[in-house]
Amino acid sequence: MPRGLPSKEELTAYVAAHGGDVGKREISRAFGLDGQERIALKAMLRELADEGLVSRSRRKLHVPGELPAAVLAEVTERDEDGELIAVPVDWDEDEHGAPPRILVKLARSSRIGGRLPGPAPTIGDRVLLRTEEIADAEGEVRHSGRVLKLLEKARSQVLGIYRKGGREGGGRLVPVDKRNMGRELAIPDGQENGAEDGDLVAVEILRHHAYGLPTAKVRERLGSLATEKALSLIAIHAHGIPHVFRRDALAEADAARPVTLAHREDWRDLPLVTIDPPDAKDHDDAVHAVIDEDPANEGGYVVTVAIADVASYVRPGSALDREALVRGNSVYFPDRVVPMLPERISNDLCSLRPLEDRPALAVRMVIGPNGRKRSHSFHRIMMRSAARLAYAQAQAAIDGRPDDVTGALLEPVLRPLYAAYALVKKARDAREPLELDLPERKVLLTPEGTVDRVIVPERLDAHRLIEEFMILANVAAAETLEEKRTPLLYRVHDAPSLEKVAALREFLQTMDIKLPKIDTVRPAHFNAILARVVDTEIAPLVNQVILRSQAQAEYAHENYGHFGLHLRRYAHFTSPIRRYADLIVHRALVRALELGRDGLPDSATPEVLAEVAARISAAERRAMAAERETIDRLIAHHLAEQVGAVFKGRIAGVTKAGLFVALDDTGADGFIPAATLGQDYYRYDEARHALIGERSGEAHQLGDRVEVRLVEAAPVAGALRFELLSEGHHIRGARRSERGHGRHGDTPARRGPPRPGRRR
């Protein structure tokens, strides 16, 4: 095909976007085609006409009164199952009546390299759909349309909280996006669309005015935010997270019956235990360890990891499977969980409850005295958990404080687990995975849903034990599937790019820390640097900068290893209740080891798995953003009554626009605009992660300890604005010329007024 020629989908999308009133000349001009390419274009247009995508006579995409094979449509609403509904854009209601409503489906992709073509459609977007009639359709929706291309995002649609106005009617919208902090919209009387005060709504901007607020109308009511418990609803809708299960998926879950012992090994006498957070609702992994009696492995252990057999209930192509793929993973908020699977599956049939029969896929691993895995085998079993333990509960027993439950388990179950972990830890330390020290905070809520306090949970050996056993099981899964040449999804983490390593090396040099100039960097190189700065003032800074140099972990059908864990092959196997990738790996094992007829189907080609990997990687990033934003909103609501208070924190981010500060007590992130830093002329030095004053040389750098005053809190947006009270400092080795005209200092911060209350 000549270079530059558009694909059929691109060509159809262009014709649709221009209302069909275009010819070969306009298309050639739009895509910059030459003479040879125009000949190929003519043949392509003939093929599109033969396929019914365009009309050769009128160059239209539809037959009047009927839906064509491809149609330009606008997404207008969601149905009761949460599915998107669209209507044709070019439709003559006077002649043909109300436009047909089309159930929107995501496209099955032929994309290359597993990359998504763009964001998923939402209300207000224009999409090109390939339509078909729904067999045995009931109600008004008689067509479905698979998205060929997202043509136009809803530029004027804004998500926010509706606040009712006065007696004159109407109201205003408080946007939920941090970027629109303080920019309210007016909702005129009659444009509320039934919205009540406190509702989360999607609005369409009608008009901008020279004076006064822009006006908008409510397009969709998304739910009530009458209590703080509903703050997670904002993130759910802002990120398009599916949170209402389709009726067919719920019906399938309700109809599921417990799996029997048939064709399974009976391991119900093995005292497997689950060890989870105290507030966990689903329990999908259990562990056991025993001294290996094989004389050839003296001092070794046999470790068993049993994982809930979700594949027994969620079959490929079923309604539950389709729903799980769309969701990709469970999403965890402080006030709720949006599960990947309905509770009948996740909290009942597949939850490894104590003293109840549950199907599982187990891996039995032989660990040598050096802590390395010598061999492993997978088994499809029926198990019965001996106990459900919390991390702190298991740790207390080992530390000499057993309770009524752990007392009987201490010698036969817990001590062998910890002894096996001690061996595994030796192998882990020898492997040298990346050892970043980045404490994770947890938000604890009151019964009313407000923030009670923010804590940094203690890291116990119980946590590390489960973590290391799960890593071993994940490695075993990847090794088995590679050996059997069965397609799978890897969990991969690429090495840092050469550019990021070079930038990190340049930054570390400013602190007299050397990162070796070598072709291949390993986690051990970073660990040596982290060990050098441990317990020093610059340790948080160095940890943050090394973290930012790393690539992002993702799912892929091709293996390029896991840099952070320093593993050659790695696949997620241990959480199929909450991660779709693990379900794929379970099915692959069932297929590879001939453990049943519900394994990975032949249709799961590398191309299909590439698409699945891209979708669930995007869903994971979506979930992480939604979880982070919800915590921001909860803490902003918590601090809203403390405007004017002074806090201690650390600079957690530096941009041309200003500084991001994380508070010590809550971990809350707030922003200090560069314009408020003082009377100097601040420039952004990317290499040093700092804003540096042109005249004074005063620097504010990533990791600096600071004192700030809270100036503004916007709970709905999850935004905090601070005023800096602390002095800057001079960076060693930074010459004044660099401060004024640094390589990365081409975008100066504006000069601002003196900082009131600044301490000297």
PDB file of C-alpha atoms in Angstrom, residues 59-155:
ATOM      1  CA  ARG A  59     -21.247   9.977  -0.919  1.00  0.00           C
ATOM      2  CA  LYS A  60     -23.537   9.595   2.078  1.00  0.00           C
ATOM      3  CA  LEU A  61     -23.019   7.240   4.976  1.00  0.00           C
ATOM      4  CA  HIS A  62     -26.638   6.231   5.420  1.00  0.00           C
ATOM      5  CA  VAL A  63     -29.842   5.417   3.627  1.00  0.00           C
ATOM      6  CA  PRO A  64     -32.650   7.790   4.638  1.00  0.00           C
ATOM      7  CA  GLY A  65     -34.776   6.246   7.378  1.00  0.00           C
ATOM      8  CA  GLU A  66     -32.415   3.345   7.981  1.00  0.00           C
ATOM      9  CA  LEU A  67     -29.195   2.845   9.902  1.00  0.00           C
ATOM     10  CA  PRO A  68     -26.259   2.091   7.612  1.00  0.00           C
ATOM     11  CA  ALA A  69     -23.362  -0.241   8.351  1.00  0.00           C
ATOM     12  CA  ALA A  70     -21.359   2.735   9.645  1.00  0.00           C
ATOM     13  CA  VAL A  71     -22.875   5.845  11.170  1.00  0.00           C
ATOM     14  CA  LEU A  72     -21.695   9.058  12.783  1.00  0.00           C
ATOM     15  CA  ALA A  73     -23.388   9.183  16.194  1.00  0.00           C
ATOM     16  CA  GLU A  74     -23.393  11.202  19.403  1.00  0.00           C
ATOM     17  CA  VAL A  75     -23.316   9.487  22.798  1.00  0.00           C
ATOM     18  CA  THR A  76     -26.281  10.942  24.692  1.00  0.00           C
ATOM     19  CA  GLU A  77     -27.005   8.870  27.821  1.00  0.00           C
ATOM     20  CA  ARG A  78     -26.527   5.714  29.868  1.00  0.00           C
ATOM     21  CA  ASP A  79     -29.168   3.030  30.275  1.00  0.00           C
ATOM     22  CA  GLU A  80     -30.111   1.360  33.549  1.00  0.00           C
ATOM     23  CA  ASP A  81     -27.204  -1.060  33.199  1.00  0.00           C
ATOM     24  CA  GLY A  82     -24.748   1.813  32.848  1.00  0.00           C
ATOM     25  CA  GLU A  83     -24.224   1.170  29.127  1.00  0.00           C
ATOM     26  CA  LEU A  84     -23.708   4.104  26.766  1.00  0.00           C
ATOM     27  CA  ILE A  85     -26.488   4.957  24.297  1.00  0.00           C
ATOM     28  CA  ALA A  86     -25.914   6.962  21.109  1.00  0.00           C
ATOM     29  CA  VAL A  87     -28.136   8.447  18.393  1.00  0.00           C
ATOM     30  CA  PRO A  88     -27.266   9.266  14.752  1.00  0.00           C
ATOM     31  CA  VAL A  89     -26.083  12.825  14.179  1.00  0.00           C
ATOM     32  CA  ASP A  90     -27.523  13.154  10.664  1.00  0.00           C
ATOM     33  CA  TRP A  91     -31.184  12.188  11.165  1.00  0.00           C
ATOM     34  CA  ASP A  92     -34.313  13.892   9.835  1.00  0.00           C
ATOM     35  CA  GLU A  93     -36.831  13.619  12.701  1.00  0.00           C
ATOM     36  CA  ASP A  94     -39.568  15.412  10.721  1.00  0.00           C
ATOM     37  CA  GLU A  95     -39.471  12.790   7.990  1.00  0.00           C
ATOM     38  CA  HIS A  96     -38.405   9.645   9.850  1.00  0.00           C
ATOM     39  CA  GLY A  97     -39.471  10.189  13.475  1.00  0.00           C
ATOM     40  CA  ALA A  98     -37.335   9.862  16.576  1.00  0.00           C
ATOM     41  CA  PRO A  99     -33.759   8.793  15.911  1.00  0.00           C
ATOM     42  CA  PRO A 100     -32.942   5.162  16.726  1.00  0.00           C
ATOM     43  CA  ARG A 101     -31.060   4.566  19.994  1.00  0.00           C
ATOM     44  CA  ILE A 102     -27.860   2.556  19.596  1.00  0.00           C
ATOM     45  CA  LEU A 103     -26.165   0.501  22.317  1.00  0.00           C
ATOM     46  CA  VAL A 104     -22.468   1.463  22.180  1.00  0.00           C
ATOM     47  CA  LYS A 105     -19.861  -1.306  22.281  1.00  0.00           C
ATOM     48  CA  LEU A 106     -16.076  -0.955  22.320  1.00  0.00           C
ATOM     49  CA  ALA A 107     -14.288  -2.054  19.178  1.00  0.00           C
ATOM     50  CA  ARG A 108     -12.461  -5.308  18.749  1.00  0.00           C
ATOM     51  CA  SER A 109      -9.140  -3.926  17.765  1.00  0.00           C
ATOM     52  CA  SER A 110      -6.727  -4.711  15.001  1.00  0.00           C
ATOM     53  CA  ARG A 111      -4.322  -2.273  16.604  1.00  0.00           C
ATOM     54  CA  ILE A 112      -0.611  -2.925  16.351  1.00  0.00           C
ATOM     55  CA  GLY A 113       1.514  -3.421  19.437  1.00  0.00           C
ATOM     56  CA  GLY A 114      -1.441  -3.531  21.788  1.00  0.00           C
ATOM     57  CA  ARG A 115      -1.873   0.227  21.950  1.00  0.00           C
ATOM     58  CA  LEU A 116      -5.271   1.727  22.562  1.00  0.00           C
ATOM     59  CA  PRO A 117      -6.454   4.153  19.869  1.00  0.00           C
ATOM     60  CA  GLY A 118      -7.425   6.762  22.438  1.00  0.00           C
ATOM     61  CA  PRO A 119      -9.720   7.417  25.386  1.00  0.00           C
ATOM     62  CA  ALA A 120     -12.963   5.527  25.776  1.00  0.00           C
ATOM     63  CA  PRO A 121     -16.105   7.380  24.653  1.00  0.00           C
ATOM     64  CA  THR A 122     -18.380   9.076  27.151  1.00  0.00           C
ATOM     65  CA  ILE A 123     -21.528  11.188  27.082  1.00  0.00           C
ATOM     66  CA  GLY A 124     -21.288  14.062  24.622  1.00  0.00           C
ATOM     67  CA  ASP A 125     -18.664  12.413  22.401  1.00  0.00           C
ATOM     68  CA  ARG A 126     -19.069  11.827  18.673  1.00  0.00           C
ATOM     69  CA  VAL A 127     -18.137   8.351  17.471  1.00  0.00           C
ATOM     70  CA  LEU A 128     -18.122   6.375  14.256  1.00  0.00           C
ATOM     71  CA  LEU A 129     -20.071   3.158  14.836  1.00  0.00           C
ATOM     72  CA  ARG A 130     -20.388  -0.059  12.860  1.00  0.00           C
ATOM     73  CA  THR A 131     -24.014  -0.955  13.499  1.00  0.00           C
ATOM     74  CA  GLU A 132     -26.077  -4.108  13.510  1.00  0.00           C
ATOM     75  CA  GLU A 133     -29.558  -5.043  14.621  1.00  0.00           C
ATOM     76  CA  ILE A 134     -29.935  -6.719  17.998  1.00  0.00           C
ATOM     77  CA  ALA A 135     -31.593 -10.110  17.679  1.00  0.00           C
ATOM     78  CA  ASP A 136     -34.779 -10.441  19.769  1.00  0.00           C
ATOM     79  CA  ALA A 137     -34.429  -6.821  20.879  1.00  0.00           C
ATOM     80  CA  GLU A 138     -36.782  -5.632  23.587  1.00  0.00           C
ATOM     81  CA  GLY A 139     -37.653  -2.012  24.340  1.00  0.00           C
ATOM     82  CA  GLU A 140     -36.470   1.000  22.376  1.00  0.00           C
ATOM     83  CA  VAL A 141     -32.860  -0.038  21.767  1.00  0.00           C
ATOM     84  CA  ARG A 142     -32.874  -2.263  18.660  1.00  0.00           C
ATOM     85  CA  HIS A 143     -29.363  -1.615  17.362  1.00  0.00           C
ATOM     86  CA  SER A 144     -25.859  -1.983  18.701  1.00  0.00           C
ATOM     87  CA  GLY A 145     -22.842  -0.139  17.401  1.00  0.00           C
ATOM     88  CA  ARG A 146     -19.184  -1.077  17.774  1.00  0.00           C
ATOM     89  CA  VAL A 147     -16.879   1.937  18.025  1.00  0.00           C
ATOM     90  CA  LEU A 148     -14.639   2.255  14.977  1.00  0.00           C
ATOM     91  CA  LYS A 149     -13.232   5.620  15.957  1.00  0.00           C
ATOM     92  CA  LEU A 150     -13.693   8.319  18.547  1.00  0.00           C
ATOM     93  CA  LEU A 151     -14.043  11.410  16.378  1.00  0.00           C
ATOM     94  CA  GLU A 152     -14.636  14.220  18.813  1.00  0.00           C
ATOM     95  CA  LYS A 153     -14.501  14.444  22.572  1.00  0.00           C
ATOM     96  CA  ALA A 154     -17.148  16.476  24.352  1.00  0.00           C
ATOM     97  CA  ARG A 155     -15.076  19.623  24.659  1.00  0.00           C
TER      98      ARG A 155
END
